[in-house]
Short mmCIF file of C-alpha atoms in Angstrom, two decimals:
data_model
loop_
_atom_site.label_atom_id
_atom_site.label_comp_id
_atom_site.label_asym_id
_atom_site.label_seq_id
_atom_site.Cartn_x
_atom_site.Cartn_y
_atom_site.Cartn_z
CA UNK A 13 87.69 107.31 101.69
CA UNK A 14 89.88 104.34 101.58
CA UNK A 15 87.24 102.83 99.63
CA UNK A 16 87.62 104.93 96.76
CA UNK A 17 91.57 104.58 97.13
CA UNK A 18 91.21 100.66 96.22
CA UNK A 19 88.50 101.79 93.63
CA UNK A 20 90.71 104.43 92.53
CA UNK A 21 94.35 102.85 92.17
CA UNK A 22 92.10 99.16 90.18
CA UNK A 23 91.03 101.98 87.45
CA UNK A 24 94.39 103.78 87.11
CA UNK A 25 95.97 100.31 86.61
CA UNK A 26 93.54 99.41 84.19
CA UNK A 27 93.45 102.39 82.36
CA UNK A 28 97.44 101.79 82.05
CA UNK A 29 96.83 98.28 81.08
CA UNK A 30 94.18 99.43 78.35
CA UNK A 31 96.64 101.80 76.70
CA UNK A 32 99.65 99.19 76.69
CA UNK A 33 101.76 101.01 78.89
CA UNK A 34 101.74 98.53 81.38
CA UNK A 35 101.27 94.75 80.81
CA UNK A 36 98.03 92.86 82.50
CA UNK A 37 100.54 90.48 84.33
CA UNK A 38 101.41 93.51 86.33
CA UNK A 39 98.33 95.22 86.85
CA UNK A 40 97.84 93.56 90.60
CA UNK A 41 101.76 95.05 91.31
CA UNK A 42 100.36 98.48 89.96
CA UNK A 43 96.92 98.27 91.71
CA UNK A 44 99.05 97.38 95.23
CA UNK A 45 101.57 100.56 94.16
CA UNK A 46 98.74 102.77 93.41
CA UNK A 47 97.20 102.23 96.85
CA UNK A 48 100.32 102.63 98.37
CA UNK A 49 101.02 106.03 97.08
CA UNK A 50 97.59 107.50 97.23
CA UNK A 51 97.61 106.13 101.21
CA UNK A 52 100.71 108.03 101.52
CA UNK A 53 98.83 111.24 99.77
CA UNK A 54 96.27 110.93 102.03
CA UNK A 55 98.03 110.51 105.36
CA UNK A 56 100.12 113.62 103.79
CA UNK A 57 97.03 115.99 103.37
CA UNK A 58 95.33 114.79 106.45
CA UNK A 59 98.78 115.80 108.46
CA UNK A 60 98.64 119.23 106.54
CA UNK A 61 95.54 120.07 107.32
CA UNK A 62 95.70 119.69 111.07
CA UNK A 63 99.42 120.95 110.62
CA UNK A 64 97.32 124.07 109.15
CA UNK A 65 94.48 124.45 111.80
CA UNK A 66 97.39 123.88 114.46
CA UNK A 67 99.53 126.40 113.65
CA UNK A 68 102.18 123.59 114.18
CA UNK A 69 104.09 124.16 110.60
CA UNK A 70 107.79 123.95 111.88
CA UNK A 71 107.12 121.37 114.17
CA UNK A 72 105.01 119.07 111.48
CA UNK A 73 107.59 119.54 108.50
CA UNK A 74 110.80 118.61 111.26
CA UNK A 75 108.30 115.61 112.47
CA UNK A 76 107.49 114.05 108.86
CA UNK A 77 110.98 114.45 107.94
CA UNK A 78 112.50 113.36 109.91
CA UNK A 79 110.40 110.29 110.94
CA UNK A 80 109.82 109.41 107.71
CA UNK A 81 113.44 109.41 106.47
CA UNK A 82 114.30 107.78 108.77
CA UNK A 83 111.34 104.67 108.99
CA UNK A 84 112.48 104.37 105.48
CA UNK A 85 115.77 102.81 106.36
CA UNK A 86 114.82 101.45 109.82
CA UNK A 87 111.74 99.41 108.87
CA UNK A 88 109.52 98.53 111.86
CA UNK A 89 105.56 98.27 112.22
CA UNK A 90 103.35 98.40 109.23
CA UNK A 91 99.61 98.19 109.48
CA UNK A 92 98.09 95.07 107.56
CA UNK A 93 95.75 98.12 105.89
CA UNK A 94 95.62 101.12 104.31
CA UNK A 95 93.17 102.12 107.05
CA UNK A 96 94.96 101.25 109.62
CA UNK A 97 97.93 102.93 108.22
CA UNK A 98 96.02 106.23 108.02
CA UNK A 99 93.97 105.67 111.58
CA UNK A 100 97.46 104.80 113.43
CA UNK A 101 99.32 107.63 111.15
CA UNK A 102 96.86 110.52 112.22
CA UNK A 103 96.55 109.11 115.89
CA UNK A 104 100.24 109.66 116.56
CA UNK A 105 100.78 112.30 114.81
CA UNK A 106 97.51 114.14 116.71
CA UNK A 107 99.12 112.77 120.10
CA UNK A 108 102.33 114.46 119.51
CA UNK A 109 100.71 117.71 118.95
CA UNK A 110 98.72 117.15 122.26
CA UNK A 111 102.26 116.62 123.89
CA UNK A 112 103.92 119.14 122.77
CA UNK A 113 101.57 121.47 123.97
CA UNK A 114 100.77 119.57 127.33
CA UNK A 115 104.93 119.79 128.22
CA UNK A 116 105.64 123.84 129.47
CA UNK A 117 108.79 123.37 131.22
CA UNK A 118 112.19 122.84 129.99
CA UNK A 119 112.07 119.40 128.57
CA UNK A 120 115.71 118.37 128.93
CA UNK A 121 114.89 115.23 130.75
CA UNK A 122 112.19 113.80 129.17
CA UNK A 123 114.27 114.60 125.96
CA UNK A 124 117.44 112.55 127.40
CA UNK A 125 114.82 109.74 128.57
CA UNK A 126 113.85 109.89 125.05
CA UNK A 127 116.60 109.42 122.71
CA UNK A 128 118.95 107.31 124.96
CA UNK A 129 116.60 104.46 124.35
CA UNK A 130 115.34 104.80 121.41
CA UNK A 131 118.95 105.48 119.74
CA UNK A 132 119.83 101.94 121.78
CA UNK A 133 116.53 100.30 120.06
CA UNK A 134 117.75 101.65 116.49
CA UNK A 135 121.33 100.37 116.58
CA UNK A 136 120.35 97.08 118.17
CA UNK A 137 117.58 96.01 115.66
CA UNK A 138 117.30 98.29 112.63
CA UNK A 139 116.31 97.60 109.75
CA UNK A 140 113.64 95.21 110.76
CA UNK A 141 111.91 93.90 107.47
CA UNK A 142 108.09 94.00 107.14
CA UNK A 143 106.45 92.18 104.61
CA UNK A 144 104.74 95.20 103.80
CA UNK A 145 107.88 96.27 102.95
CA UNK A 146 110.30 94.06 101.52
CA UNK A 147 114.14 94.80 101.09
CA UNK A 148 116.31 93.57 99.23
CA UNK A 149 118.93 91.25 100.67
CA UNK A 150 121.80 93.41 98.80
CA UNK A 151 120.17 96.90 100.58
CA UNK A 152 120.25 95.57 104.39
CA UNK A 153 123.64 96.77 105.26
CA UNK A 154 123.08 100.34 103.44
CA UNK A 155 119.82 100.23 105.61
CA UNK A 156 121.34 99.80 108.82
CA UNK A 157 124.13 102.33 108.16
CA UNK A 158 121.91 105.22 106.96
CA UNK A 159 119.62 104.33 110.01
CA UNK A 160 122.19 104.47 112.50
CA UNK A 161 123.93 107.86 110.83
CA UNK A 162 120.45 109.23 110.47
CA UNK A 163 119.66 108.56 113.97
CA UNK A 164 123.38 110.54 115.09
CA UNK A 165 122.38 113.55 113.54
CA UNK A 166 118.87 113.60 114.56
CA UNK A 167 120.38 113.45 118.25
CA UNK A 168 122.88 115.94 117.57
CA UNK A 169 120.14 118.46 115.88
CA UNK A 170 117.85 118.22 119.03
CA UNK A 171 120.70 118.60 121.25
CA UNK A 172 121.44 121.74 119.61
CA UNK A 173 117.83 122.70 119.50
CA UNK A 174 118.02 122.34 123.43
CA UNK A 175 121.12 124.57 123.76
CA UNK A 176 119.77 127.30 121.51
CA UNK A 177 116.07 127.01 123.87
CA UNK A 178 114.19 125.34 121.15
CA UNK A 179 112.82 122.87 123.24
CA UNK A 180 109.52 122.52 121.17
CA UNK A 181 111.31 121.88 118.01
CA UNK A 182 113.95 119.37 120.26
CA UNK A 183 110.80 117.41 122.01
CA UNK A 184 108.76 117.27 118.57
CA UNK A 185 112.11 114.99 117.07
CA UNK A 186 112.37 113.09 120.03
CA UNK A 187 108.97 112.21 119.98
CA UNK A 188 109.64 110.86 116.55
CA UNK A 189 112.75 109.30 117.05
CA UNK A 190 111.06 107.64 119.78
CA UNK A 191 107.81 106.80 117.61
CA UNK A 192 110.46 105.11 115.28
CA UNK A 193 112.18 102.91 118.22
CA UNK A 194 108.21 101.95 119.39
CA UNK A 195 108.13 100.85 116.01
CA UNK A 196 110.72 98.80 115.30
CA UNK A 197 110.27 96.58 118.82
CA UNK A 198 106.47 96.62 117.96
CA UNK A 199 107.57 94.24 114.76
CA UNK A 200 110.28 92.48 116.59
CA UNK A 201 107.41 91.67 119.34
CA UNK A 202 105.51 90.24 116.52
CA UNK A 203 108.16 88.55 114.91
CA UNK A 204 109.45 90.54 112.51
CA UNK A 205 113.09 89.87 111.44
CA UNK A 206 115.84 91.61 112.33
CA UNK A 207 118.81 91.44 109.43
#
């Protein structure tokens, strides 16, 4: 599958190149971009279909949002490969589900053990620049700002899931709030830098 994503993304670039609407300087830059999106397609249907067979369409749509929005400004881990990204994307995202249906009672503690950490993790080292995913220099302090108001209201929304005895929908956004956190110490483990 990935296979055909690197075969895939080399003809779309060279079509483009071909018809002049990109120049052949920049067909590796459009070959790398291709991959990237058509990774993130993938993970995306993959997700869908499970979120489909699980029944789990609230809970995936509040997890990808919200995990997603927020990576985006945080930064953190990112695999070296498009398989990797899609192996390590799945796995999580399967062992979440299993989780969130393991966990019966009232998950008010794990949730607190959850986001007090993680929330500490965020404001302490986001963003955390990959070289996957470069930033520019002029977009770090926008970063860290979003991330840290991002991470406020993700807290306050699964606080108020809690009081109004969603506790599914409150434990599936801590999970990813936490998956986030994870991340970002992963890369700082590994040397990633902290701006």
């Amino acid at each position: 599958m990935i296979f055909m994503i690197n075969r895939l993304s080399k003809s779309i670039a060279l079509f483009f190149a071909k018809n002049s609407i990109i120049s052949n300087d920049d067909i590796d830059s459009y070959i790398y971009g291709f991959q990237l999106l058509l990774s993130i397609l993938l993970n995306l249907s993959t997700i869908s279909l499970i979120m489909i067979y699980s029944g789990k369409i609230k809970e995936t749509i509040l997890y990808i949002t919200s995990t997603f929005v927020l990576r985006h400004h945080t930064g953190g881990y990112h695999a070296k490969t498009p398989e990797r990204c899609f192996i390590l994307t799945t796995s999580i995202y399967i062992l979440i589900l299993i989780i969130v249906n393991i966990v019966t009672i009232k998950p008010s503690i794990i949730i607190l053990g959850l986001l007090i950490p993680s929330f500490i993790v965020i404001w302490k080292l986001s963003p955390i620049v990959h070289e996957n995913n470069p930033v520019r220099e002029s977009d770090l302090y926008r970063h860290r700002q979003y991330s840290i108001i991002i991470s406020i209201f993700i807290m306050c929304t699964v606080i108020i899931f809690v009081l109004i005895k969603q506790y599914t929908l409150s434990l599936v956004l801590s999970l990813g709030f936490f998956q986030v956190s994870i991340s970002l110490l992963f890369e700082k483990i590994k040397g990633g830098v902290v701006q």
